[in-house]
Coordinates of C-alpha atoms in Angstrom, one line a residue:
X1 CA -100.6 252.5 10.9
X2 CA -104.0 251.9 8.6
X3 CA -106.4 252.6 5.5
X4 CA -104.1 254.3 2.3
X5 CA -102.5 253.7 -0.9
X6 CA -98.4 254.0 -0.9
X7 CA -97.8 254.8 -4.5
X8 CA -95.1 255.4 -7.3
X9 CA -92.2 255.7 -4.4
X10 CA -88.9 254.7 -5.0
X11 CA -85.6 253.6 -2.7
X12 CA -82.7 252.4 -4.5
X13 CA -80.8 250.4 -1.8
X14 CA -83.4 249.6 0.6
X15 CA -87.8 249.5 -0.3
X16 CA -90.3 251.5 -2.7
X17 CA -92.9 251.5 -0.4
X18 CA -92.2 251.2 3.0
X19 CA -88.9 250.7 5.1
X20 CA -88.7 248.8 8.7
X21 CA -85.5 248.8 10.9
X22 CA -85.4 248.0 14.5
X23 CA -89.1 248.7 14.8
X24 CA -92.8 246.8 15.6
X25 CA -95.5 248.7 13.4
X26 CA -98.7 247.2 13.0
X27 CA -99.9 247.4 9.0
X28 CA -104.1 246.7 8.4
X29 CA -106.1 248.0 5.4
X30 CA -103.2 249.0 3.0
X31 CA -102.5 249.1 -0.7
X32 CA -99.0 249.3 -1.8
X33 CA -98.5 249.4 -5.4
X34 CA -95.9 250.2 -8.3
X35 CA -93.6 250.7 -6.1
X36 CA -89.0 250.0 -6.8
X37 CA -86.4 249.4 -5.3
X38 CA -83.9 246.8 -3.2
X39 CA -87.1 245.6 -2.8
X40 CA -90.1 246.8 -4.2
X41 CA -92.9 246.9 -1.7
X42 CA -92.0 246.4 2.4
X43 CA -88.9 245.9 3.7
X44 CA -88.3 244.3 7.2
X45 CA -85.1 244.2 8.7
X46 CA -84.6 243.3 12.5
X47 CA -88.3 244.1 13.2
X48 CA -91.6 242.7 13.9
X49 CA -94.7 243.5 13.0
X50 CA -98.6 242.1 12.6
X51 CA -100.2 243.1 9.1
X52 CA -103.6 242.7 8.6
X53 CA -105.4 242.5 4.7
X54 CA -102.5 244.0 3.3
X55 CA -103.0 244.6 -1.0
X56 CA -98.9 244.2 -2.5
X57 CA -99.1 244.5 -6.2
X58 CA -97.2 245.4 -9.2
X59 CA -94.1 246.6 -7.3
X60 CA -90.6 246.3 -8.8
X61 CA -87.0 245.1 -6.9
X62 CA -83.8 245.8 -8.7
X63 CA -82.4 242.8 -6.3
X64 CA -84.5 240.8 -4.2
X65 CA -88.0 240.3 -3.4
X66 CA -90.5 242.2 -5.5
X67 CA -93.3 242.2 -3.3
X68 CA -91.4 241.5 0.6
X69 CA -87.8 240.9 2.0
X70 CA -87.5 239.9 5.9
X71 CA -84.0 239.8 7.3
X72 CA -84.1 238.8 11.1
X73 CA -87.4 239.8 11.6
X74 CA -91.2 238.2 12.8
X75 CA -93.8 238.6 10.7
X76 CA -97.5 237.5 10.7
X77 CA -99.4 237.8 7.7
X78 CA -103.1 237.3 7.8
X79 CA -105.4 237.5 4.6
X80 CA -102.2 238.9 2.3
X81 CA -102.7 239.2 -1.2
X82 CA -99.3 239.5 -3.3
X83 CA -99.5 239.4 -6.6
X84 CA -98.2 240.9 -9.8
X85 CA -94.3 241.2 -8.2
X86 CA -91.4 241.5 -9.8
X87 CA -87.5 240.6 -9.3
X88 CA -85.4 241.7 -12.0
X89 CA -81.6 241.8 -12.6
X90 CA -81.1 237.9 -11.5
X91 CA -83.1 238.4 -9.1
X92 CA -85.1 235.9 -6.4
X93 CA -88.3 236.2 -5.3
X94 CA -90.8 238.2 -6.8
X95 CA -93.2 237.9 -4.3
X96 CA -91.4 237.4 -0.8
X97 CA -87.6 237.1 -0.4
X98 CA -86.9 235.8 3.5
X99 CA -83.4 235.9 3.9
X100 CA -81.2 234.3 7.7
X101 CA -83.1 234.4 10.7
X102 CA -87.1 235.1 10.1
X103 CA -89.6 233.7 12.1
X104 CA -92.9 233.9 9.5
X105 CA -96.5 233.2 9.9
X106 CA -98.8 233.9 6.6
X107 CA -102.2 232.7 7.3
X108 CA -104.8 232.7 4.2
X109 CA -104.3 234.7 1.4
X110 CA -102.4 234.7 -2.0
X111 CA -99.7 234.6 -3.6
X112 CA -100.4 235.1 -7.5
X113 CA -98.4 236.1 -10.8
X114 CA -95.3 237.3 -9.7
X115 CA -92.1 236.6 -11.7
X116 CA -88.3 235.8 -10.5
X117 CA -85.7 236.6 -13.3
X118 CA -83.2 233.8 -11.3
X119 CA -84.8 232.0 -8.4
X120 CA -88.1 231.9 -6.3
X121 CA -90.8 233.2 -8.3
X122 CA -93.4 233.3 -5.8
X123 CA -90.9 232.9 -2.8
X124 CA -87.9 232.6 -1.8
X125 CA -86.2 231.2 1.5
X126 CA -82.8 231.6 2.1
X127 CA -80.7 230.5 5.3
X128 CA -82.3 229.4 9.3
X129 CA -86.0 230.3 8.4
X130 CA -88.9 229.5 10.7
X131 CA -91.9 229.4 7.9
X132 CA -95.6 228.7 8.4
X133 CA -97.3 228.9 5.5
X134 CA -101.2 227.9 6.2
X135 CA -104.7 228.0 4.3
X136 CA -102.7 230.0 1.0
X137 CA -103.0 230.2 -2.4
X138 CA -99.6 230.1 -4.2
X139 CA -100.3 230.2 -8.2
X140 CA -99.1 231.1 -11.6
X141 CA -96.1 232.5 -10.3
X142 CA -92.6 232.2 -12.8
X143 CA -89.4 231.9 -12.3
X144 CA -87.9 233.2 -16.1
X145 CA -84.4 231.7 -15.5
X146 CA -83.8 229.6 -12.6
X147 CA -85.7 227.3 -10.5
X148 CA -88.6 227.0 -8.0
X149 CA -91.6 228.5 -9.7
X150 CA -94.0 228.9 -6.2
X151 CA -90.9 228.5 -3.8
X152 CA -86.8 227.8 -4.1
X153 CA -86.0 227.1 -0.1
X154 CA -82.3 226.1 0.9
X155 CA -82.9 227.0 4.1
X156 CA -79.8 225.7 6.9
X157 CA -81.5 223.8 10.0
X158 CA -84.7 225.9 9.7
X159 CA -87.9 224.5 8.9
X160 CA -90.8 225.4 6.3
X161 CA -94.4 223.9 7.2
X162 CA -97.2 224.1 3.9
X163 CA -100.4 223.6 5.6
X164 CA -103.6 223.7 3.5
X165 CA -101.9 225.2 0.7
X166 CA -103.2 225.3 -2.7
X167 CA -99.9 225.0 -5.1
X168 CA -101.0 225.6 -8.7
X169 CA -99.9 226.6 -12.2
X170 CA -96.5 227.8 -11.3
X171 CA -93.7 227.6 -13.5
X172 CA -90.0 227.7 -13.5
X173 CA -87.2 227.3 -16.3
X174 CA -85.2 224.6 -14.5
X175 CA -86.0 222.2 -11.8
X176 CA -89.0 222.7 -9.7
X177 CA -92.2 224.0 -10.9
X178 CA -94.1 224.2 -7.6
X179 CA -91.2 223.7 -5.0
X180 CA -87.4 223.2 -5.1
X181 CA -85.8 222.4 -2.1
X182 CA -81.8 221.4 -1.7
X183 CA -78.8 222.1 0.7
X184 CA -80.0 221.4 4.5
X185 CA -83.5 222.6 6.0
X186 CA -87.0 220.7 6.7
X187 CA -90.2 221.1 5.1
X188 CA -93.3 219.5 6.1
X189 CA -96.3 219.4 3.3
X190 CA -99.5 218.3 5.0
X191 CA -103.0 218.5 3.6
X192 CA -102.0 220.4 0.2
X193 CA -102.4 219.8 -2.9
X194 CA -99.6 220.7 -5.6
X195 CA -101.0 220.7 -9.0
X196 CA -100.8 221.7 -13.0
X197 CA -97.4 223.0 -12.1
X198 CA -94.5 222.6 -14.8
X199 CA -90.8 222.9 -15.4
X200 CA -89.5 224.1 -19.4
X201 CA -85.5 222.8 -18.7
X202 CA -85.9 220.4 -15.7
X203 CA -87.6 217.7 -13.6
X204 CA -89.6 217.6 -10.5
X205 CA -92.7 219.5 -11.9
X206 CA -94.4 219.1 -8.6
X207 CA -91.6 219.1 -6.2
X208 CA -87.7 218.6 -6.9
X209 CA -85.3 218.1 -3.9
X210 CA -81.2 218.3 -4.5
X211 CA -79.1 216.9 -2.5
X212 CA -78.9 215.5 1.3
X213 CA -79.6 216.4 4.4
X214 CA -83.0 217.5 3.2
X215 CA -85.6 216.3 5.2
X216 CA -89.2 216.2 4.2
X217 CA -92.7 214.9 5.0
X218 CA -95.8 214.6 2.9
X219 CA -98.9 214.3 5.1
X220 CA -102.5 213.6 3.2
X221 CA -101.7 215.4 0.4
X222 CA -102.3 215.2 -3.5
X223 CA -99.8 215.8 -6.3
X224 CA -101.5 215.3 -9.5
X225 CA -101.0 216.6 -13.2
X226 CA -97.3 218.3 -13.0
X227 CA -94.9 217.8 -15.7
X228 CA -91.6 216.1 -15.6
X229 CA -92.7 214.2 -12.9
X230 CA -94.3 215.0 -9.6
X231 CA -91.7 214.3 -7.1
X232 CA -88.1 214.4 -8.0
X233 CA -85.4 213.1 -5.5
X234 CA -81.7 213.9 -6.2
X235 CA -81.0 211.6 -2.5
X236 CA -83.2 213.8 0.1
X237 CA -84.8 212.1 3.2
X238 CA -88.5 212.3 2.0
X239 CA -91.6 210.4 4.2
X240 CA -94.7 210.1 2.2

């Protein structure tokens, strides 16, 4: 599927833009905007997909994943622009919602100006996902009433890698302006910059770790100019 704009779609229980179920599409050079549904722009359930140069913007979720919702899927996102998407009604994952057993590869692109009513203004990650973000800018995302303005993670035995990432100017109402981590899981931050992020009523404007057995390695990275401590850990296992 290539080279068109998908606009003003509605999908009450699935996705307003595109819904992929047990399918393997290649999506290229699409603009997906102003759609609304359970997920706003695209929903992948038990699917595999290669995407190239998509623009997903101004979509609206009434539950989870304003821009993208993934469950049990393997998706490659190359040079994706994910911006100005919203998850409301206690929604999570203003930009992207990863729920249970996904393999996600996100290379290049930007995740910006997305808003969640609750957690994960930019990205919400829950339950045994493998996610690798590389050469990506995650900025200006907001969690209005929750944690993790940029990224919220509770990932079971899953692993998240943030490589050559810029996380900047994300805001959460509670803890973890850029990143909030809890429960089990692993996260590696490599050659990345986390700067200018803030919390209104919490700790860890840069990164907030809540509870063991969460494990994290921070390698050759810059964490600076974040409010209420750059890193706040409540018994997590962190290697700097």
